[in-house]
Coordinates of C-alpha atoms in Angstrom, one line a residue:
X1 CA 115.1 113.7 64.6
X2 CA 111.9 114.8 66.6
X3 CA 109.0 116.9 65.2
X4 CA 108.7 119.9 66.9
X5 CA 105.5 120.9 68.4
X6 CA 103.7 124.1 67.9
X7 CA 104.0 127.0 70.5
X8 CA 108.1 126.3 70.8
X9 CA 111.1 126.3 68.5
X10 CA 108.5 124.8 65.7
X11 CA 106.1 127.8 66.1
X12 CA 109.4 130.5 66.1
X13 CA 110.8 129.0 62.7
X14 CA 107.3 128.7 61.3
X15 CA 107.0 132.9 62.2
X16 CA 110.7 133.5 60.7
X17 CA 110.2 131.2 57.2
X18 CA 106.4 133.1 56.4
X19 CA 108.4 136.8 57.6
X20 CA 110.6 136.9 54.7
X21 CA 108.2 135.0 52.5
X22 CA 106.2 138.3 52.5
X23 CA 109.1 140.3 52.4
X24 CA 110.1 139.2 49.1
X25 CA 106.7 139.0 48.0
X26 CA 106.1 143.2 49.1
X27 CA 109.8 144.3 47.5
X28 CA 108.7 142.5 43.9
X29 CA 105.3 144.5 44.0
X30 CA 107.2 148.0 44.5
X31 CA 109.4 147.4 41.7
X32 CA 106.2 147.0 39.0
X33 CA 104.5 149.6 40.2
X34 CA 106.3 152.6 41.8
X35 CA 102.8 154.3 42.4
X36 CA 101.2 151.7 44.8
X37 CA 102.2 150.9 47.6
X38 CA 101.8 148.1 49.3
X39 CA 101.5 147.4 53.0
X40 CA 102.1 143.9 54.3
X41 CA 102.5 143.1 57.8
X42 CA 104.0 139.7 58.2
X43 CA 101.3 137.4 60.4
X44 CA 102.3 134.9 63.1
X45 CA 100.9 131.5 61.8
X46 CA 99.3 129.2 64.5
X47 CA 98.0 126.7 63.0
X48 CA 99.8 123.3 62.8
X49 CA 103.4 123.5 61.7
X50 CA 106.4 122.0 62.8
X51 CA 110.1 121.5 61.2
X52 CA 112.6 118.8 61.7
X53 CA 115.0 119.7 64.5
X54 CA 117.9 118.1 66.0
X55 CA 116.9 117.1 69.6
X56 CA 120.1 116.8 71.8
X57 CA 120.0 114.1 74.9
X58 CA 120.7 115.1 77.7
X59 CA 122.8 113.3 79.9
X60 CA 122.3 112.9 83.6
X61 CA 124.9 114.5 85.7
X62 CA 127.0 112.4 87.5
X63 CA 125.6 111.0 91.0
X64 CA 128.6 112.8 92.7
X65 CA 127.7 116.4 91.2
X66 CA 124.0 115.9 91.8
X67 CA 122.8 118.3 94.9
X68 CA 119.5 115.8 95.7
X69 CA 121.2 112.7 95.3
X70 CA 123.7 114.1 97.8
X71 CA 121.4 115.3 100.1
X72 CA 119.3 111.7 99.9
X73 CA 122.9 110.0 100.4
X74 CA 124.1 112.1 103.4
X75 CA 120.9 111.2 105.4
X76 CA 120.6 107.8 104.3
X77 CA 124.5 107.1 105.5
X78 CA 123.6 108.4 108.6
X79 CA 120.8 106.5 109.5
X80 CA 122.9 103.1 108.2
X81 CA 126.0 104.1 110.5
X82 CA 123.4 104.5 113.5
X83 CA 121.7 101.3 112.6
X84 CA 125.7 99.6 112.8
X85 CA 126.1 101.1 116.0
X86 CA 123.0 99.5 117.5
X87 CA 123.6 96.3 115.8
X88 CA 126.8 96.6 117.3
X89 CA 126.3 97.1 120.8
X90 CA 123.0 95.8 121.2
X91 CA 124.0 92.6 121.6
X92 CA 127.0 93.2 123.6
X93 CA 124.4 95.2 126.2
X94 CA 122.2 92.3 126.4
X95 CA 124.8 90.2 127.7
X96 CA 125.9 92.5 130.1
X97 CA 122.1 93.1 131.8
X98 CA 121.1 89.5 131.6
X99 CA 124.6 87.3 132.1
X100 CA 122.7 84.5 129.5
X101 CA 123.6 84.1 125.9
X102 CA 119.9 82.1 125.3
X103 CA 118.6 85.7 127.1
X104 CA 120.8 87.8 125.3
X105 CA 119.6 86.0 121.9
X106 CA 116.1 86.4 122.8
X107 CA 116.5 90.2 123.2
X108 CA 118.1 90.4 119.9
X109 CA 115.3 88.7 118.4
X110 CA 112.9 91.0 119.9
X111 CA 114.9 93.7 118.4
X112 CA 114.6 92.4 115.1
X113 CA 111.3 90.9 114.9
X114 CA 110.3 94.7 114.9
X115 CA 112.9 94.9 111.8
X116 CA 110.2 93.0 109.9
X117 CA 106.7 93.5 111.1
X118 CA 106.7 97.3 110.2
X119 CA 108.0 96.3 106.7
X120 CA 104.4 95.6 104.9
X121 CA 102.3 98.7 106.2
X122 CA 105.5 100.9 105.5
X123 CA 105.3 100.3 102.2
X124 CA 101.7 101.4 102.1
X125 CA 102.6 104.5 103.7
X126 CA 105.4 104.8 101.3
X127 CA 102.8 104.8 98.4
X128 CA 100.4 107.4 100.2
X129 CA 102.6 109.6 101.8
X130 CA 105.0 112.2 101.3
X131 CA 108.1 109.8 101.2
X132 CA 110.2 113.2 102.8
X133 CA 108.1 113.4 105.8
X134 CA 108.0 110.2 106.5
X135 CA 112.1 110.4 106.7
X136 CA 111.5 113.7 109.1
X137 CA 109.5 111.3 111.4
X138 CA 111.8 108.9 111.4
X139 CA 115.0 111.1 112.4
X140 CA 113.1 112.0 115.0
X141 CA 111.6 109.1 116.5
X142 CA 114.8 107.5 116.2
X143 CA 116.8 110.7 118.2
X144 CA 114.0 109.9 121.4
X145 CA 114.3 106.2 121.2
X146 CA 118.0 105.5 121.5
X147 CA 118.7 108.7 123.6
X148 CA 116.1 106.6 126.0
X149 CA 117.9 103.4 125.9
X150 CA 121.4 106.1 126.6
X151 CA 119.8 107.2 129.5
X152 CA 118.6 104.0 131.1
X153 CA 122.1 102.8 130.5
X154 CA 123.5 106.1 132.4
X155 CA 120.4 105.2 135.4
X156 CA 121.7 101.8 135.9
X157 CA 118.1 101.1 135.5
X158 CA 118.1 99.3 132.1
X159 CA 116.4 95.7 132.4
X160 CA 117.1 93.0 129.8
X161 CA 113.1 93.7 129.0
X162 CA 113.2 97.1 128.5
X163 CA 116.1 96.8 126.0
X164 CA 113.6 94.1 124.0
X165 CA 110.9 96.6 124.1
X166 CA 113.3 99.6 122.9
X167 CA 115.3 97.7 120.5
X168 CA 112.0 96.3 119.2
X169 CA 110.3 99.8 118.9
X170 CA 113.4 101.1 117.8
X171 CA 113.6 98.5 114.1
X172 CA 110.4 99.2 114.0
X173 CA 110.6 102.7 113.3
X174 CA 113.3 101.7 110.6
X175 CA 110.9 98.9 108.9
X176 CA 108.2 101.0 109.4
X177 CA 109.3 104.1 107.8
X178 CA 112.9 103.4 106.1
X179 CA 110.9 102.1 102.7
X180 CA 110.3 105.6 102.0
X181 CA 113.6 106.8 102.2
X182 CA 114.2 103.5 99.5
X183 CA 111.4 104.8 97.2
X184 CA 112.2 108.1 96.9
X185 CA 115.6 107.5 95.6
X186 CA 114.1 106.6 92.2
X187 CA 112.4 109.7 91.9
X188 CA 116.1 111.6 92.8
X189 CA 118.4 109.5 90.4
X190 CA 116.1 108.5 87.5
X191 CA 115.8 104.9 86.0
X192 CA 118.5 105.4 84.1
X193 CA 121.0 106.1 87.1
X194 CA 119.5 103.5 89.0
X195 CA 121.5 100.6 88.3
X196 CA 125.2 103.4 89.2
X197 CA 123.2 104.0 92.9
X198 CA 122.3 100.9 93.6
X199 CA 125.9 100.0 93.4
X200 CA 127.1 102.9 95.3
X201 CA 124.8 102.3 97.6
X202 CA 126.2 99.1 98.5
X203 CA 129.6 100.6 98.8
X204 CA 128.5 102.6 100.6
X205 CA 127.1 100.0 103.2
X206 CA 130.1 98.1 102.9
X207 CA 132.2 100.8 104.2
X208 CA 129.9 101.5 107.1
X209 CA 129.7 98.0 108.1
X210 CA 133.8 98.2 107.8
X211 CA 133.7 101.4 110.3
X212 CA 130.9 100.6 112.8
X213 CA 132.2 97.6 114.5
X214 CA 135.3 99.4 115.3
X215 CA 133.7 102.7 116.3
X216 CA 131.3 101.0 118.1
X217 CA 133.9 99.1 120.1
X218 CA 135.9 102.3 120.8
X219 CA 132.4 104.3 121.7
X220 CA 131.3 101.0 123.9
X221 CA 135.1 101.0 125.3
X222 CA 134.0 104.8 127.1
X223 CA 130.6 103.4 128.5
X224 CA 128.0 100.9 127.1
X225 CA 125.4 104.3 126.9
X226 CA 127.7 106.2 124.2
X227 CA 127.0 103.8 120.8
X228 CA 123.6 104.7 121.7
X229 CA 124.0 108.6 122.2
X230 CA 126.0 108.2 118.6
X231 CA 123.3 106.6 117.2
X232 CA 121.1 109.7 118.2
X233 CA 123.4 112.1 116.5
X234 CA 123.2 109.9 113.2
X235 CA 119.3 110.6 113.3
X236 CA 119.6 114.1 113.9
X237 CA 122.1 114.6 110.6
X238 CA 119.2 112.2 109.2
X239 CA 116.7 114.9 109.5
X240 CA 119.0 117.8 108.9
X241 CA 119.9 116.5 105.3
X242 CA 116.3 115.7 104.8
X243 CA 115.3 118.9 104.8
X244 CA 117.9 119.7 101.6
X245 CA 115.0 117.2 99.5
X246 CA 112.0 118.6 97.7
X247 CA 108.6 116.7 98.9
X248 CA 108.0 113.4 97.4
X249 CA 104.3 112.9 96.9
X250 CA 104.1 109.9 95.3
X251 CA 101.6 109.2 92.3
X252 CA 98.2 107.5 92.4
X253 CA 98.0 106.2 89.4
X254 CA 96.8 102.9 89.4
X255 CA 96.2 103.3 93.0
X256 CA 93.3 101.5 94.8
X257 CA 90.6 103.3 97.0
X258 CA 92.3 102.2 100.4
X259 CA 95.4 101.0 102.3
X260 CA 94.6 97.7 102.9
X261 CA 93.7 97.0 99.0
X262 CA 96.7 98.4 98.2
X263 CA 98.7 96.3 100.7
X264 CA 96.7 93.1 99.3
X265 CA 98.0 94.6 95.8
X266 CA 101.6 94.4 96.9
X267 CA 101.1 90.8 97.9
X268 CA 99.9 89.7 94.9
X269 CA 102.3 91.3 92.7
X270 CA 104.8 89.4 94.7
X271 CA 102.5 86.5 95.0
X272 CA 102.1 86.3 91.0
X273 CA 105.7 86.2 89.6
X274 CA 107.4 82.8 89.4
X275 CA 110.9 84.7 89.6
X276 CA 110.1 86.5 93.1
X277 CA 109.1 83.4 94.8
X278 CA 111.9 81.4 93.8
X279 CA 113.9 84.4 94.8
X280 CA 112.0 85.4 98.4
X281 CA 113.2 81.7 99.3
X282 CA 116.5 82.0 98.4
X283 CA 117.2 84.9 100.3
X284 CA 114.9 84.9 103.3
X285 CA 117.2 81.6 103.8
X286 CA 120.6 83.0 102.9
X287 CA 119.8 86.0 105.7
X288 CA 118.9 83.9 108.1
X289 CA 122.4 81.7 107.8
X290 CA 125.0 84.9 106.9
X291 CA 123.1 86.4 110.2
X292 CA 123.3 83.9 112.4
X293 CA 126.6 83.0 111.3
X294 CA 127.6 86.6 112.6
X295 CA 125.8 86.1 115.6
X296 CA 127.5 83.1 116.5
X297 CA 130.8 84.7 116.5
X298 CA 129.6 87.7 118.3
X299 CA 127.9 85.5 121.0
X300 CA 130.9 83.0 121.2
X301 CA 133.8 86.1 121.8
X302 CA 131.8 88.0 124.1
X303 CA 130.6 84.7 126.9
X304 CA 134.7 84.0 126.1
X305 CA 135.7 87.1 127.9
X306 CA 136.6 89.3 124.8
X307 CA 137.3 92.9 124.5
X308 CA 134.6 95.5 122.3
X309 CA 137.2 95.7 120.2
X310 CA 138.3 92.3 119.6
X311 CA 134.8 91.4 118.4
X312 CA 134.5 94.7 116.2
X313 CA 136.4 92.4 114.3
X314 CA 134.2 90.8 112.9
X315 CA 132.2 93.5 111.5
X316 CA 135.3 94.7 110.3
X317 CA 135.7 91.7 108.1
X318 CA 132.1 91.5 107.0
X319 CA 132.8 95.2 106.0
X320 CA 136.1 94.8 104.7
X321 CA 134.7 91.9 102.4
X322 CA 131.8 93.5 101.2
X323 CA 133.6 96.4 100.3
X324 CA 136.2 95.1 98.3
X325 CA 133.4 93.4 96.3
X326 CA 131.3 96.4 96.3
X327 CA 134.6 98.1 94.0
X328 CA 134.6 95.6 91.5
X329 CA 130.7 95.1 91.4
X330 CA 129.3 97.9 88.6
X331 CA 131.3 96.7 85.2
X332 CA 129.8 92.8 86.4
X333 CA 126.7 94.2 86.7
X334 CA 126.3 95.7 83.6
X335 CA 128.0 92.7 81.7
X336 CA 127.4 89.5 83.4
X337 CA 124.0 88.3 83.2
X338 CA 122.0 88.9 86.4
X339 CA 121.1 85.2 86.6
X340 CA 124.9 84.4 86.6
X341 CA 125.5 86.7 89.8
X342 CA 122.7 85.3 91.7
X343 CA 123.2 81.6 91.2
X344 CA 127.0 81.9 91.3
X345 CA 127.0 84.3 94.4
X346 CA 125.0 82.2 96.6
X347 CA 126.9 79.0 95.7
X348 CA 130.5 80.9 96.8
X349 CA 128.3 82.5 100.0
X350 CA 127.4 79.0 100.8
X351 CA 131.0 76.9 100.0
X352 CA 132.5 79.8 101.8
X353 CA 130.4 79.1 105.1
X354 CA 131.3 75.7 104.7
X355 CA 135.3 76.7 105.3
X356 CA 133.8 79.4 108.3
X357 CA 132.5 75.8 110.0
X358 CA 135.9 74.0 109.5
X359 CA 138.5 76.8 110.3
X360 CA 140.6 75.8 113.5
X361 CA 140.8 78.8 114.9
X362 CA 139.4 82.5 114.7
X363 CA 141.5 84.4 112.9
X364 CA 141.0 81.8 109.8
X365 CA 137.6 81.4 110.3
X366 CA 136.9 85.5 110.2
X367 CA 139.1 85.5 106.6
X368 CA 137.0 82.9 104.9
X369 CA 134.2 84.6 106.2
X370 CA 135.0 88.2 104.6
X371 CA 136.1 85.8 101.6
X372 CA 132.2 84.9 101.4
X373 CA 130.5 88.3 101.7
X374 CA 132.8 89.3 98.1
X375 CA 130.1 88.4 96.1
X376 CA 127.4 89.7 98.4
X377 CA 128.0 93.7 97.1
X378 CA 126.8 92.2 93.0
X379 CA 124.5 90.0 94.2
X380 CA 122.5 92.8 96.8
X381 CA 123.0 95.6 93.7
X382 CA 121.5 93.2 91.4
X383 CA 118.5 92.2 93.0
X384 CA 117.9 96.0 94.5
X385 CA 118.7 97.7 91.2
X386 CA 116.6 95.2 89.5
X387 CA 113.5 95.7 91.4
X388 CA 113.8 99.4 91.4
X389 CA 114.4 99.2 87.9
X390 CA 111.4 97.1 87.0
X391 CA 108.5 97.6 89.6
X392 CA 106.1 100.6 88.4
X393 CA 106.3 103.6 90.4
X394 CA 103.1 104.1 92.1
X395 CA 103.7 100.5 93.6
X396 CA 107.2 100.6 94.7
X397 CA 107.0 101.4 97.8
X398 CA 104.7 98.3 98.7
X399 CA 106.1 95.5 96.6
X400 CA 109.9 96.7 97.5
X401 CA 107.9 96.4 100.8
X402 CA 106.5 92.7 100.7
X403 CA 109.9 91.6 99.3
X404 CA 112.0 92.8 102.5
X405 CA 109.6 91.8 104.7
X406 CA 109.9 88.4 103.2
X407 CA 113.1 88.1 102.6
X408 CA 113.8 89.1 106.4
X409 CA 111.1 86.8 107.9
X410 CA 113.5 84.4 108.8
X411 CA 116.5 86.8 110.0
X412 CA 114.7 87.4 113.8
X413 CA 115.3 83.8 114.3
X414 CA 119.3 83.9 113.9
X415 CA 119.8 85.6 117.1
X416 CA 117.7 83.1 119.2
X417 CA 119.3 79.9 117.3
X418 CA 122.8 81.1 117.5
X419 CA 122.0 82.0 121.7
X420 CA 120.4 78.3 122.0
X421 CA 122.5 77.0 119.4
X422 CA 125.8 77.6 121.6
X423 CA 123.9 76.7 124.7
X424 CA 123.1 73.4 123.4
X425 CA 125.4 72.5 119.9
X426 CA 128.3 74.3 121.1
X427 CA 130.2 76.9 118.8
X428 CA 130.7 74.3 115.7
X429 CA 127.4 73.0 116.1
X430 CA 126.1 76.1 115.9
X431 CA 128.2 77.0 112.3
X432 CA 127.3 74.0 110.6
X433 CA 123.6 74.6 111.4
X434 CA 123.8 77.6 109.2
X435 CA 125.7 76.6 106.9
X436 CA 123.2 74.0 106.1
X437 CA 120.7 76.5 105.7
X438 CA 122.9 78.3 103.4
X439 CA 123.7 75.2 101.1
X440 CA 119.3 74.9 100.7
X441 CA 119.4 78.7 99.9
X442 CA 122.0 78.3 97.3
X443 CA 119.9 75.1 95.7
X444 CA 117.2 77.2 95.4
X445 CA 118.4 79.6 93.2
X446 CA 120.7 77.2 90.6
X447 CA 117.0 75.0 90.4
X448 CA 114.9 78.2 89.3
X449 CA 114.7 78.7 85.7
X450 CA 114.0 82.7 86.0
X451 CA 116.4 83.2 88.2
X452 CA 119.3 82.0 86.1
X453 CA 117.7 83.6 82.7
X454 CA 117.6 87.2 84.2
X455 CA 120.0 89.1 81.6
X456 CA 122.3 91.8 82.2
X457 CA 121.5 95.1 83.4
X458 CA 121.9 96.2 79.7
X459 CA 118.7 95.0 78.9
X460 CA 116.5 95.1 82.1
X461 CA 113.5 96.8 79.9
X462 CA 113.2 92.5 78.6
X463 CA 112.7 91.4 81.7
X464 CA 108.7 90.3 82.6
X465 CA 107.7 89.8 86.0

């Protein structure tokens, strides 16, 4: 039961109960005395009143019947199919305008060092900005920059330096301005339906990464320029969708006069919780092995003479992997306790990679690979949907920010080790490298106390940064 303020349903009832109080109050003065009358208007009563009324919830439509949420998911697909595409063929490019996988490595790093660098001021422009436009500009930045890399490729002019400098500028525009197109799903869904889109969100990029590899191949099959023309289109359904949202201004409060104060605020958000530093280890170090363990496989088929669509395998299993995990991934969520995913994901990531190493021959190795990302839908839905869930508004955009950026510092380096690594270790030298680094990363997560005491999603609200 809620009290009902004055000026609503409190103020109406308060009008109707005083009406037939002077009603009855008029008819008993006509019947003692015939020869007066009485006039008595009945007098809407503003002062302060209210009544008990029932107050009925309302419950959040679903995320499927929800007109914003689709719009926000339609664009945000689109821009994570074009990322797969250049992920995808990037590489593959490389190899085929240099001849060198150490080269080929080191344009992939260039590519995603600028996956990271644009991570810390985007989430100061995600905090200052309307998050919607900041989505417009990147649709359309991204439209000019891989139509450019297309048309080089069409020239016959593309240089292994050029694609460094494009790729690079090209993750940058996606670090750069992607954090607002992660903060303004809150303000679509709701905290309450956070936790359901996180989920389906990683669904979601589990059944791209199942799709991309082998569309890329087919696209890369036609002419190495054509993942890149796709990749164009994806950014112009980007900014088509976007236009479906409502601007996202985001709010001040608690804002600080100027945008590098607020960045230093970010940092020491991050900077002052125990559980984010054990947990920025953990996972800048688990990216860095699941990345280059890709890598490695990618690198190794493609100098071996394999077809697009023999290495869109392995995407295909990453994706295939995730996704089955990704299906059983919401009823864990909301009853195992966060700490349990975490600790217990990393360590079957890690034993997992391990069996990758060993496998005597591809086929086996790809399997226990896709057997290792199962865990990796819960555990990326967890940690996402936890943060969202946790970090005030006016400062998600910056600490969801410092968090990728940290957690990804590492990940430019996979490319460049797994290039040298097969260049100097050889293809098994290579594995067990990363796998080392994953066995650290899982360490680091079953030693931290506030890691393995987070609590279900059911009770989030108790959890203290």
């Amino acid at each position: 039961m809620r009290r009902a303020p004055v000026g609503g349903a409190g103020a109406l009832a308060s009008w109707g109960l005083r009406h037939s109080a002077e009603r009855r109050r008029a008819g008993d003065v006509r019947s003692a005395s015939s020869r007066r009358r009485v006039r008595r208007s009945p007098s809407l009563c503003l002062e302060p009143f209210a009544i008990d009324l029932p107050v009925r919830s309302q419950v959040p439509p679903p995320l499927l019947r929800d007109g914003r949420y689709l719009a926000w998911m339609v664009g945000d697909t689109a821009a994570a199919f074009g990322t797969g595409l250049g992920y995808f063929a990037t590489p593959l490019v490389a190899v085929l305008v240099t001849g060198s996988a150490t080269e080929a490595g080191i344009v992939a790093a260039a590519a995603a060092v600028g996956g990271v660098v644009g991570l810390l001021p985007g989430g100061v422009l995600a905090d200052r900005f309307d998050r919607r436009a900041l989505r417009a500009w990147s649709a359309l930045l991204g439209v000019s920059l891989s139509g450019t890399i297309g048309v080089l490729l069409v020239l016959g002019v593309l240089t292994g330096s050029w694609l460094a400098v494009l790729g690079f500028a090209l993750q940058l525009r996606g670090s750069l301005l992607g954090p607002a197109s992660d903060a303004i799903l809150r303000s679509v869904v709701g905290k309450e339906r956070m936790s359901r889109a996180v989920v389906a969100n990683q669904a979601r990029d589990s059944a791209v990464s199942l799709v991309s590899g082998p569309v890329g191949g087919l696209l890369y099959a036609i002419a190495p320029a054509v993942p890149f023309v796709g990749q164009a289109l994806t950014s112009v359904a980007l900014w088509v969708s976007n236009r479906r949202l409502a601007p996202d201004r985001p709010s001040r409060d608690g804002a600080t006069a100027g945008a590098a104060a607020d960045f230093v605020a970010g940092l020491r958000f991050v900077g002052g919780s125990t559980l984010l530093r054990s947990g920025v280890v953990a996972f800048a170090l688990l990216n860095l092995a699941t990345n280059g363990v890709v890598m490695t496989l990618v690198l190794d088929l493609q100098l071996g003479g394999a077809s697009p669509q023999q290495i869109s395998v392995v995407t295909l299993a990453v994706g295939a992997g995730a996704l089955v995990g990704a299906l059983g991934a919401n009823p864990v969520i909301a009853r195992v306790p966060s700490g349990r995913i975490l600790t217990w994901g990393l360590v079957l990531i890690a034993v997992s990679m391990i069996g990758v190493s060993a496998a005597p021959s591809f086929p086996v190795a790809i399997a226990v690979f896709a057997v290792a990302l199962l865990a990796g839908p819960a555990v990326n839905a967890t940690v996402g949907g936890l943060m969202m869930y946790v970090i005030p508004e006016h400062m998600l955009g910056r600490v969801m920010s410092v968090l990728f950026f940290c957690t990804g510092l590492l990940t430019p380096l996979a490319p460049a080790i797994a290039g040298r690594g097969l260049d100097v270790l050889g293809y098994r030298g290579t594995l067990a490298a990363f796998v080392g680094v994953a066995t650290v990363a899982a360490a680091v997560a079953v030693l931290s106390r506030p890691l393995r005491r987070l609590p279900s999603a059911r009770h989030w609200d108790d959890v203290a940064l």
